[in-house]
Coordinates of N, CA and C in Angstrom, one line a residue:
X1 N 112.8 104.4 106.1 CA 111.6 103.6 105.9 C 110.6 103.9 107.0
X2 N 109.4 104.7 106.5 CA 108.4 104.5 107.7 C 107.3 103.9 106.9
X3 N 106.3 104.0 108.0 CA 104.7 103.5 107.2 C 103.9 104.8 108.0
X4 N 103.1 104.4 108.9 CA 102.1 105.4 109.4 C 102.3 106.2 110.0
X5 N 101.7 107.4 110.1 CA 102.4 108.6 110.5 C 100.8 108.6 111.5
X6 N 101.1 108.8 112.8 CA 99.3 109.1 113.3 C 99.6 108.8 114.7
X7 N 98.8 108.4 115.2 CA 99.1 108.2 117.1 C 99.4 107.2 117.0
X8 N 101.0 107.2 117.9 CA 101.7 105.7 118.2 C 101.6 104.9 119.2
X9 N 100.2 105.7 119.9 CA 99.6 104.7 120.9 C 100.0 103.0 121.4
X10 N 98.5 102.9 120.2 CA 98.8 101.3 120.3 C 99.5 100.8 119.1
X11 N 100.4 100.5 119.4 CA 101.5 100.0 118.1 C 102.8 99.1 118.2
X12 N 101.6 98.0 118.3 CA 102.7 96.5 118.8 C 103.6 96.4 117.6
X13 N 103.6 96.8 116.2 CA 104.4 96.5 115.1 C 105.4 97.6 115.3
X14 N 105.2 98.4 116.3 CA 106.5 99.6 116.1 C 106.5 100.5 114.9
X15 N 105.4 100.7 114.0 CA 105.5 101.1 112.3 C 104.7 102.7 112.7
X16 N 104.0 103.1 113.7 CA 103.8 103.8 113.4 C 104.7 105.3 114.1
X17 N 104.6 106.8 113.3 CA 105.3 107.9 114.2 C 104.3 108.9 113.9
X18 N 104.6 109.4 115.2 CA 103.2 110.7 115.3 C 103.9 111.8 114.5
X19 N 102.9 112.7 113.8 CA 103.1 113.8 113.4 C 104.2 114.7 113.8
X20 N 104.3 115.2 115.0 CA 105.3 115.5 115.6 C 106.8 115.4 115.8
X21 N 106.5 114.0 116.1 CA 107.9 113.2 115.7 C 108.6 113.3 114.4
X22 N 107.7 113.2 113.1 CA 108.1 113.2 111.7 C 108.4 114.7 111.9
X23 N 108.0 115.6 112.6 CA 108.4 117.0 111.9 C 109.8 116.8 112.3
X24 N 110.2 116.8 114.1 CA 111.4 117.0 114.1 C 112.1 116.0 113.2
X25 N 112.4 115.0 112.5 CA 112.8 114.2 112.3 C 113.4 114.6 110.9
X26 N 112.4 115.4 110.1 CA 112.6 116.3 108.9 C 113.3 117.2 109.5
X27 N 113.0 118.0 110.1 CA 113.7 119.2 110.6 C 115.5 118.9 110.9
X28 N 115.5 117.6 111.9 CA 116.9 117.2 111.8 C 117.6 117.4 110.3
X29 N 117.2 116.2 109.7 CA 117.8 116.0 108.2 C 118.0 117.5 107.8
X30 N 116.9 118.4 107.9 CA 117.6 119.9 106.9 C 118.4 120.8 107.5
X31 N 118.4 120.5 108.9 CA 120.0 121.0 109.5 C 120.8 120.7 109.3
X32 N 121.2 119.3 109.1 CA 122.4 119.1 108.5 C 122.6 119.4 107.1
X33 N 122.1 119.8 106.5 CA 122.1 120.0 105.5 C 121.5 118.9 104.4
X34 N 120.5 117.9 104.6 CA 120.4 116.9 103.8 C 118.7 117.3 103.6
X35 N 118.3 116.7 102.2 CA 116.9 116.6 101.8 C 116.1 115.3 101.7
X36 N 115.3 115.0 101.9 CA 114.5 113.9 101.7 C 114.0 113.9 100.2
X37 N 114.2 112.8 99.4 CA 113.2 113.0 98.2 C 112.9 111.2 97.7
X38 N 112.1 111.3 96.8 CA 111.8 109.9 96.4 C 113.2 108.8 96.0
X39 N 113.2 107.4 96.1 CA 114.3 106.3 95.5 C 114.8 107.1 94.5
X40 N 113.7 107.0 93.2 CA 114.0 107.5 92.2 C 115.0 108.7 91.8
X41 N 114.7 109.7 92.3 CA 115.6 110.7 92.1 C 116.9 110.7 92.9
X42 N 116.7 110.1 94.1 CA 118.0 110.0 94.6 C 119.1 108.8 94.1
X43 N 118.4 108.0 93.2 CA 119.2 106.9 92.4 C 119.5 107.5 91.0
X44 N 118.3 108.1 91.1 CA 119.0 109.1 89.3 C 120.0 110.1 90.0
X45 N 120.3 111.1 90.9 CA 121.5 111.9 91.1 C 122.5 110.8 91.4
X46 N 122.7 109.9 91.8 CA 123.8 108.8 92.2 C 124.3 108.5 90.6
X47 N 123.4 108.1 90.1 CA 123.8 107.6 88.9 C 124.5 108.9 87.8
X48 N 124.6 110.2 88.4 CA 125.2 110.9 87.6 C 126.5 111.7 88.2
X49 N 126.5 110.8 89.4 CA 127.8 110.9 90.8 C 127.7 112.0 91.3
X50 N 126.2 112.5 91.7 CA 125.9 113.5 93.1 C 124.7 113.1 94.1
X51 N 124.4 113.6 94.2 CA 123.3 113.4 96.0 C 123.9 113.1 97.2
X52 N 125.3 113.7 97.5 CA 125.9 113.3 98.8 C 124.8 114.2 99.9
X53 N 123.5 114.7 99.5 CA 123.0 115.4 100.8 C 121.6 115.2 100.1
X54 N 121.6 113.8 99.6 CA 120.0 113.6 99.4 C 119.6 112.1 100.4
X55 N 118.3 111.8 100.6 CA 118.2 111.3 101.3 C 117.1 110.1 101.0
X56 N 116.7 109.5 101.0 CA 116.0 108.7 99.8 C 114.5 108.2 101.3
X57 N 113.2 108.8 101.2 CA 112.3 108.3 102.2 C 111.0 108.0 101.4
X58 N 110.6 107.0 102.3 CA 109.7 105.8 101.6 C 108.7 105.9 103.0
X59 N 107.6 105.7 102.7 CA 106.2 105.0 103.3 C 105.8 103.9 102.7
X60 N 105.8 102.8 103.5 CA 105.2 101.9 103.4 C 103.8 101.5 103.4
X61 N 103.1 100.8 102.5 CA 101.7 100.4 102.8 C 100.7 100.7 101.9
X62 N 100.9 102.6 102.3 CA 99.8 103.3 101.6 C 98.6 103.7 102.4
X63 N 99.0 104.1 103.8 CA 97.8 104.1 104.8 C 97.8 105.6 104.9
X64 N 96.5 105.8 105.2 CA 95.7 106.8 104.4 C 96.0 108.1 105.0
X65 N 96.9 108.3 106.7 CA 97.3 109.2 107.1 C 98.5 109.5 106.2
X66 N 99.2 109.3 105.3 CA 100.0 109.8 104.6 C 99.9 111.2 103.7
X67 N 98.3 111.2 103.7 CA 97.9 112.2 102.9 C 97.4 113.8 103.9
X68 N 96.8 112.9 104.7 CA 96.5 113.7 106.0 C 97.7 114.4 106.7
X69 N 98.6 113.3 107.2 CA 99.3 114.1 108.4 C 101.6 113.6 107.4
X70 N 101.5 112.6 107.1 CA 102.5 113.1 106.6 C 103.1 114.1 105.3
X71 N 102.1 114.6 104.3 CA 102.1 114.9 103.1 C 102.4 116.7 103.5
X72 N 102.0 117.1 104.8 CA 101.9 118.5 104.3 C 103.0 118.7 105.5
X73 N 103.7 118.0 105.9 CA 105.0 117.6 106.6 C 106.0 117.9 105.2
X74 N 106.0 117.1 104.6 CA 106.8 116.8 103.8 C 107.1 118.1 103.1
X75 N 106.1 118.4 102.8 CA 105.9 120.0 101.9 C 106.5 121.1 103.0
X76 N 106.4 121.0 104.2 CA 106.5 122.0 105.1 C 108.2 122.2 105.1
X77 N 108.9 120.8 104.9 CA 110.6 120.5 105.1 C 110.9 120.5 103.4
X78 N 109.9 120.9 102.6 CA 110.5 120.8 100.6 C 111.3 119.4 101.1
X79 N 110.6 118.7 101.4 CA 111.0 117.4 100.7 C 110.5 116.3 100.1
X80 N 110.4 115.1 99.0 CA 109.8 114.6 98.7 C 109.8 113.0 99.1
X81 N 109.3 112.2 98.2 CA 109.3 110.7 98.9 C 108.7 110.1 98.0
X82 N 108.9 108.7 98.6 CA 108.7 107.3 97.2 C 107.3 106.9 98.8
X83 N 106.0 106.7 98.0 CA 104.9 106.3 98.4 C 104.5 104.4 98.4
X84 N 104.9 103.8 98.4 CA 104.7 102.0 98.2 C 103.1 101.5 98.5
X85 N 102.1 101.3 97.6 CA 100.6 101.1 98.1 C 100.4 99.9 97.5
X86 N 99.6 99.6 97.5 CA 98.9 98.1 97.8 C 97.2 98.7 96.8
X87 N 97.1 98.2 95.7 CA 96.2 98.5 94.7 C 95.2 97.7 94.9
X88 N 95.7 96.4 95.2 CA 94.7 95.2 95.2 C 93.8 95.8 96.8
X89 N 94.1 96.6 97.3 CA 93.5 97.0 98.9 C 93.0 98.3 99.0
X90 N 92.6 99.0 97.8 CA 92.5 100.2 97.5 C 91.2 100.2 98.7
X91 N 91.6 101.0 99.8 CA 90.0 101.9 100.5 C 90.2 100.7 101.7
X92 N 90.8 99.9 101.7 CA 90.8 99.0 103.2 C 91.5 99.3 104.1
X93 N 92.1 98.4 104.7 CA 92.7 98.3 105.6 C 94.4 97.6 106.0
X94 N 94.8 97.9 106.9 CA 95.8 96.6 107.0 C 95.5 95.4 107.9
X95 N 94.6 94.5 106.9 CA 94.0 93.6 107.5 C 95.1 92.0 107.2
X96 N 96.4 92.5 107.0 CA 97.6 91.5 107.5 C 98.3 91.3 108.5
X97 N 98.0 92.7 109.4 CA 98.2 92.8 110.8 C 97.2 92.1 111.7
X98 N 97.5 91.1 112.2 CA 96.5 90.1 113.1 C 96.3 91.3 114.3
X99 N 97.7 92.2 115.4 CA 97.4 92.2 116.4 C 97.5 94.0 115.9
X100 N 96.9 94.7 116.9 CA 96.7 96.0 116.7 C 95.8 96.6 115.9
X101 N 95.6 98.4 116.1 CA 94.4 98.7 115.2 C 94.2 98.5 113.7
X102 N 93.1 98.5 113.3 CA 92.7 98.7 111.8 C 93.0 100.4 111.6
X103 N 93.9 99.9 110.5 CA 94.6 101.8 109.9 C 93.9 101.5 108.1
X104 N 93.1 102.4 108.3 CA 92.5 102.5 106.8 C 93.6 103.2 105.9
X105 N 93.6 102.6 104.8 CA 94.5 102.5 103.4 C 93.9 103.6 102.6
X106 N 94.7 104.0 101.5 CA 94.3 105.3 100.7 C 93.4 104.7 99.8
X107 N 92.2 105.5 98.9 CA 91.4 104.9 98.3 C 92.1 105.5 96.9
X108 N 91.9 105.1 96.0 CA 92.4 105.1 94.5 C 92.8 107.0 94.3
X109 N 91.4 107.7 94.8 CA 91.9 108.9 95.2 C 92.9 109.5 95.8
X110 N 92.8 109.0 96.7 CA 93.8 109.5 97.8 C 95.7 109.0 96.7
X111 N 95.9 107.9 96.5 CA 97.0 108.1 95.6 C 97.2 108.9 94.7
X112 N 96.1 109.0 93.5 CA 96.4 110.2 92.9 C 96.3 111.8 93.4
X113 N 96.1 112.0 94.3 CA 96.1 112.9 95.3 C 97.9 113.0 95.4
X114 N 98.2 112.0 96.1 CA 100.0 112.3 96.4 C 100.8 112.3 95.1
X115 N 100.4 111.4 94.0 CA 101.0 111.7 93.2 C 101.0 112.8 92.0
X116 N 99.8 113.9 92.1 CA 100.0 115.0 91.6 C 100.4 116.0 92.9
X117 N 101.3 115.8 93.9 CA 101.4 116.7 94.3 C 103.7 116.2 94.5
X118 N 103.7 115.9 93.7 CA 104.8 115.2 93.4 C 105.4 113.8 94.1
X119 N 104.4 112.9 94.8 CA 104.9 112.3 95.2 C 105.2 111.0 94.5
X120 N 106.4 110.1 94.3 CA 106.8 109.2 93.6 C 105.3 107.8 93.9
X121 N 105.0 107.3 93.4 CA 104.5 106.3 94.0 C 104.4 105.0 93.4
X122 N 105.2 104.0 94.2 CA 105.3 102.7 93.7 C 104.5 101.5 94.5
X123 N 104.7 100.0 94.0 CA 104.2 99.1 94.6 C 105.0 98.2 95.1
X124 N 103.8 98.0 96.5 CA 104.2 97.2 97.2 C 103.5 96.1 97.5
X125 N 103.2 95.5 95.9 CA 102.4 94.0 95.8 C 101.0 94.3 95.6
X126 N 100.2 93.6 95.3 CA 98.6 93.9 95.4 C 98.5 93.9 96.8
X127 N 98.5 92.9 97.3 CA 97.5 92.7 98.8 C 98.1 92.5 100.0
X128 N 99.7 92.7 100.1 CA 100.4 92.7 101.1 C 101.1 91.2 101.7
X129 N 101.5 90.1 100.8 CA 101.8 89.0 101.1 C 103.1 88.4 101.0
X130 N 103.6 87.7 101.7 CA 105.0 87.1 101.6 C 105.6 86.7 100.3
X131 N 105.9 87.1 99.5 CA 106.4 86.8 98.0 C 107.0 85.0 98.1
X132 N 107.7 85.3 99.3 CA 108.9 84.0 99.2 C 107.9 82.8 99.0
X133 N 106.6 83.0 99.7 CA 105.6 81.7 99.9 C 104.9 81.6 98.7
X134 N 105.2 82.7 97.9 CA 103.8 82.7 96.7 C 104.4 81.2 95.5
X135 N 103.2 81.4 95.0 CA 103.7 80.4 93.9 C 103.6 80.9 92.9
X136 N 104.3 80.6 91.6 CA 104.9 81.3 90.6 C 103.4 82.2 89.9
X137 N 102.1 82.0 89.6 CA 101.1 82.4 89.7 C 100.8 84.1 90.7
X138 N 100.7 83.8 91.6 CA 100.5 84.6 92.6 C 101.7 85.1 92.6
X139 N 102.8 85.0 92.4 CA 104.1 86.0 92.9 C 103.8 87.0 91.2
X140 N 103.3 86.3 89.6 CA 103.6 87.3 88.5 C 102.5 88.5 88.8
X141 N 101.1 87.7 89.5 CA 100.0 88.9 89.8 C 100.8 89.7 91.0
X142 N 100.9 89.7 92.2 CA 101.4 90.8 92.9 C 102.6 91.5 92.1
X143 N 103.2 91.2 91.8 CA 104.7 92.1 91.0 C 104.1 92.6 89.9
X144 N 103.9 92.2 88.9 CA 103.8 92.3 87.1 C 102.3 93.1 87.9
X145 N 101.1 93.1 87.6 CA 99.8 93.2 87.9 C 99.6 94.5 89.0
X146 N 100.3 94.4 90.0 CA 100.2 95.1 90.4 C 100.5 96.5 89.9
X147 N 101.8 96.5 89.5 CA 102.6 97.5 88.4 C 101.9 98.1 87.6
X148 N 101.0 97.5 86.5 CA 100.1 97.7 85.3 C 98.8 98.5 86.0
X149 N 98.3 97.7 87.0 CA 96.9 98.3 87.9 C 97.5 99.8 88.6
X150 N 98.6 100.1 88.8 CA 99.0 101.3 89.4 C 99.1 102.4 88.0
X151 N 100.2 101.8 87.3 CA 100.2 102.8 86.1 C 98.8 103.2 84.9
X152 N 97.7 102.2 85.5 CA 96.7 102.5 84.6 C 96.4 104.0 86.0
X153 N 96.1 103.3 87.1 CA 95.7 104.4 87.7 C 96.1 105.9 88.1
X154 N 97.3 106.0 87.7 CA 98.3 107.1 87.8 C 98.5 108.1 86.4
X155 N 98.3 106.9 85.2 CA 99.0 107.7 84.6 C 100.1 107.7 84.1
X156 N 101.3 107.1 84.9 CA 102.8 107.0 84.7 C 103.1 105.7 85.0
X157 N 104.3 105.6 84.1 CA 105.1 104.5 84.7 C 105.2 104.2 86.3
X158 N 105.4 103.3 86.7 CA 105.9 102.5 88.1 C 107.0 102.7 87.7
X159 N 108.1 103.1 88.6 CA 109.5 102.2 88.5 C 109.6 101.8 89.7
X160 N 109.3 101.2 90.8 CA 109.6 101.1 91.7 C 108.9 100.0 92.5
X161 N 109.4 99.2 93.3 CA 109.0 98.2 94.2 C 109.4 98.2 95.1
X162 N 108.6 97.4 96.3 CA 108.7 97.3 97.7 C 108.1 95.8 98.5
X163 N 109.3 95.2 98.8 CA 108.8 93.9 98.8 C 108.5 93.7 100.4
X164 N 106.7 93.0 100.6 CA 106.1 93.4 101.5 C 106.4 92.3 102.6
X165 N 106.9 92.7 104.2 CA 107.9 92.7 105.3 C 108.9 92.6 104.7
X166 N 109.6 92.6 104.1 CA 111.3 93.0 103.7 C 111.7 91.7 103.8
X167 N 110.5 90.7 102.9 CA 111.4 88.9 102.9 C 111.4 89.1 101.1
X168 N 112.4 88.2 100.7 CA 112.6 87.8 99.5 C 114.0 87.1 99.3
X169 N 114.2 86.4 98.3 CA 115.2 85.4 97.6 C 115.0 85.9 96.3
X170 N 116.3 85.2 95.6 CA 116.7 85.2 94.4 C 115.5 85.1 93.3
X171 N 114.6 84.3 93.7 CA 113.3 83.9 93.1 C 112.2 85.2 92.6
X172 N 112.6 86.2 94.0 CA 111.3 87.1 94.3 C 112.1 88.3 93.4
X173 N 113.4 88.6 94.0 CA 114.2 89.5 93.0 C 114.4 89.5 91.5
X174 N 114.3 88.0 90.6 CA 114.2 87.9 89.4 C 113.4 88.4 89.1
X175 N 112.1 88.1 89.5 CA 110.6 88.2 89.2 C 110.5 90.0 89.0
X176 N 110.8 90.8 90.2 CA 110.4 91.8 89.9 C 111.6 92.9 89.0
X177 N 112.9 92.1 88.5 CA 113.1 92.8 87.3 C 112.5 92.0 86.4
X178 N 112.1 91.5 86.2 CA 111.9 90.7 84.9 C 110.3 91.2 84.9
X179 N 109.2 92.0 85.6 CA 108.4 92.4 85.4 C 108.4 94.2 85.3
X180 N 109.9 94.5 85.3 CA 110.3 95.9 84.2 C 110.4 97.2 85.6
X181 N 110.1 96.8 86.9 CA 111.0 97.6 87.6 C 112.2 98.0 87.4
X182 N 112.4 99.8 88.2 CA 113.7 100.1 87.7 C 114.8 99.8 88.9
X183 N 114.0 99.7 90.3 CA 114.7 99.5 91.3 C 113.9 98.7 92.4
X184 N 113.8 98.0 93.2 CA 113.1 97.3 94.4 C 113.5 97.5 95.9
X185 N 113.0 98.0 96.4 CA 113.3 98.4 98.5 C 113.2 97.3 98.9
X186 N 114.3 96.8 99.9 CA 114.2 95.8 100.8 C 114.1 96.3 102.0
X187 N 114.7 95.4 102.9 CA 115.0 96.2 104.6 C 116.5 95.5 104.6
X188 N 116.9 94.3 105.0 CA 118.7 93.9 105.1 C 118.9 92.5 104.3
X189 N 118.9 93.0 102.8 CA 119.0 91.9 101.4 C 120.2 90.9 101.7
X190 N 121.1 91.7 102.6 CA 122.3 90.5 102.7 C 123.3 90.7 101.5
X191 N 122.9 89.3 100.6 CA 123.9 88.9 99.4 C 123.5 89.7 98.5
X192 N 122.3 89.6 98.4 CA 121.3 90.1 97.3 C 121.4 91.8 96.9
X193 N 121.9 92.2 97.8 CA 122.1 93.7 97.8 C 122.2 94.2 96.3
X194 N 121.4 95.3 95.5 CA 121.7 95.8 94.3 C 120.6 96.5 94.3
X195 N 120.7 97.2 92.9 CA 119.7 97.8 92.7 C 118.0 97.4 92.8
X196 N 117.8 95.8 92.8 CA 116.5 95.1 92.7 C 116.5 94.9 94.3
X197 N 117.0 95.1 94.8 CA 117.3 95.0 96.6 C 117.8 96.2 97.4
X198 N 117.3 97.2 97.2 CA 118.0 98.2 98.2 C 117.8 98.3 99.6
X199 N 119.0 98.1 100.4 CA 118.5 98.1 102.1 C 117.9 99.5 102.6
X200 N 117.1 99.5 103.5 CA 117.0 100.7 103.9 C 116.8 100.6 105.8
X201 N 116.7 101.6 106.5 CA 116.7 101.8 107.5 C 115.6 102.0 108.3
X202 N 115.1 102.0 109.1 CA 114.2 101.9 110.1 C 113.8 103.2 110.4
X203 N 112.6 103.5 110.7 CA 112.3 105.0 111.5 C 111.4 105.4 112.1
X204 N 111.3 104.9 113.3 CA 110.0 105.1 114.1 C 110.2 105.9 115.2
X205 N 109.0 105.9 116.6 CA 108.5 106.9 117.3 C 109.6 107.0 117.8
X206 N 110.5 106.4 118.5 CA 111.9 106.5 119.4 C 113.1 107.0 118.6
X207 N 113.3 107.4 117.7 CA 113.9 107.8 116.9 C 114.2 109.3 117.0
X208 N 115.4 110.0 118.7 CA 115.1 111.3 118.6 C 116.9 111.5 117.5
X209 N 117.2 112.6 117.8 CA 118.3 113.1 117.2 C 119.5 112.4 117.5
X210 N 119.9 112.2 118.7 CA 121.2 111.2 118.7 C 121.1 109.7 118.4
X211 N 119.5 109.4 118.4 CA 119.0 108.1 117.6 C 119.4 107.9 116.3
X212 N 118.8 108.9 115.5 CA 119.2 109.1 114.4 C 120.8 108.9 113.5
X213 N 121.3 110.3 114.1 CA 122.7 109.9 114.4 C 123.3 108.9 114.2
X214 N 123.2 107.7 115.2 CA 123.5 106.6 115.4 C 123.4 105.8 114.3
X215 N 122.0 106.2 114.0 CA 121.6 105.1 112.7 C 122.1 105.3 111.2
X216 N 122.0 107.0 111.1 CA 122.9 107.4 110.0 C 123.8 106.7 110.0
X217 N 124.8 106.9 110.5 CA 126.5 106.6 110.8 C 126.7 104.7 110.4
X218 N 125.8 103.8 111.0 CA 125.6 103.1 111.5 C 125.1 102.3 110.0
X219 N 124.1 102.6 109.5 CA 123.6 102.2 107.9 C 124.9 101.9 107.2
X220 N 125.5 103.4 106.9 CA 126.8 103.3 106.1 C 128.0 102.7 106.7
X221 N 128.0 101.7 107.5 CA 129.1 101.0 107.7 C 128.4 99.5 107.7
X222 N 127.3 99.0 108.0 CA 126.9 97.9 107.7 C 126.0 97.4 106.7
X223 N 125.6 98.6 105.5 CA 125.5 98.3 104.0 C 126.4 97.9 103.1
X224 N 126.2 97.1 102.4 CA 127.5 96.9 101.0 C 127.0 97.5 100.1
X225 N 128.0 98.2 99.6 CA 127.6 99.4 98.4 C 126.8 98.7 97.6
X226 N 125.9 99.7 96.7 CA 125.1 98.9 95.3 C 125.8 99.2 94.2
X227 N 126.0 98.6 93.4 CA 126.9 98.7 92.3 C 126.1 100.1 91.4
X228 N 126.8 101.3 90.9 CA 126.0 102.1 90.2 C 124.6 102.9 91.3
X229 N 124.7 102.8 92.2 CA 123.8 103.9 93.4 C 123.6 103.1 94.5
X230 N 123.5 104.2 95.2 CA 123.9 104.1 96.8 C 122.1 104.1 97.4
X231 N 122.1 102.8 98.5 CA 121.4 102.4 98.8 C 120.6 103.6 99.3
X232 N 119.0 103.6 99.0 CA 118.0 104.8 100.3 C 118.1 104.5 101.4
X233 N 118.4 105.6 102.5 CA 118.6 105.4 103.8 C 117.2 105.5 104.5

């Protein structure tokens, strides 16, 4: 799980990793022999009982260095990734972060930009809000609405969701299969764990190679399996 790739200067949320960092970080994974590619395909090779050396990586948000400084990363290690944007905030900001800088968001272009260059790209709500607090109104527009506003914009189906800071309940999980998701990213679903909840792991600036390590190893012993595919790390 990352979000911004760019100077991790000032970065009281811990979310962002410099360019540099992401390379080695790619670089690790293809020494051991493992690839990075979107949810999707690494829940479709699970689902047909292979991807033991795939790796499932996600950006959060949709901020606008993704295109700039993570994207030709990615291409540099042949790897791919699941993109999570915020449609309702197309061309702004992350103006949900009270403390730290303003990181400008991808504009409508900039998405279809990553996504003709194979990048998966799902949502992660219109406008970046706590699902758990919404009211049944507000929680069908960020899920259902959001989905529709992405796939008019793309082109393709959505399969994918990302529930924005990694809160939700039973409530928020119904909602986004029942608005035709194929899978949903959490961060640590708990009970909830499945395919509409996948945990995923953390990945930021401090994150060197025996960090990693650690976390690898470390994921797979404190996830509970998903029934039918194995959670994105």
């Amino acid at each position: 799980m990352y979000h911004s790739v760019g100077d991790p200067t000032d970065d009281p949320y811990g979310v962002t990793v410099a360019p540099d960092r992401l390379d080695a970080q790619l670089g690790w994974l293809r020494r051991r022999g493992l690839r990075g590619v979107s949810v999707a395909e690494l829940l479709a090779a699970r689902a047909r009982g292979e991807g033991g050396d795939l790796v499932g990586l996600t950006f959060d948000d949709g901020y606008a260095d993704f295109v700039t400084h993570a994207l030709p990363l990615l291409d540099r290690h042949g790897c791919g990734a699941t993109l999570f944007v915020l449609p309702g905030r197309l061309g702004g900001d992350n103006a949900w972060d009270p403390l730290g800088p303003r990181k400008p968001l991808l504009t409508a272009d900039g998405i279809r930009h990553a996504a003709a260059r194979g990048v998966e790209i799902g949502s992660h709500g219109l406008t970046h809000v706590d699902l758990t607090k919404a009211d049944d109104a507000l929680l069908r527009a960020e899920v259902a609405d959001s989905r529709a506003a992405l796939a008019e914009l793309t082109g393709a189906p959505v399969a994918g969701f990302c529930y924005p800071y990694g809160t939700l309940d039973r409530r928020t999980v119904d909602a986004v299969r029942a608005a035709g998701y194929a899978y949903a990213c959490a961060i640590d679903p708990g009970p909830l764990t499945g395919p509409h909840a996948l945990p995923r792991l953390h990945v930021g600036q401090r994150d060197t190679a025996v960090r990693l390590l650690l976390k690898y190893k470390l994921h797979r012993l404190r996830r509970r399996p998903v029934t039918g595919a194995e959670a994105a790390r």
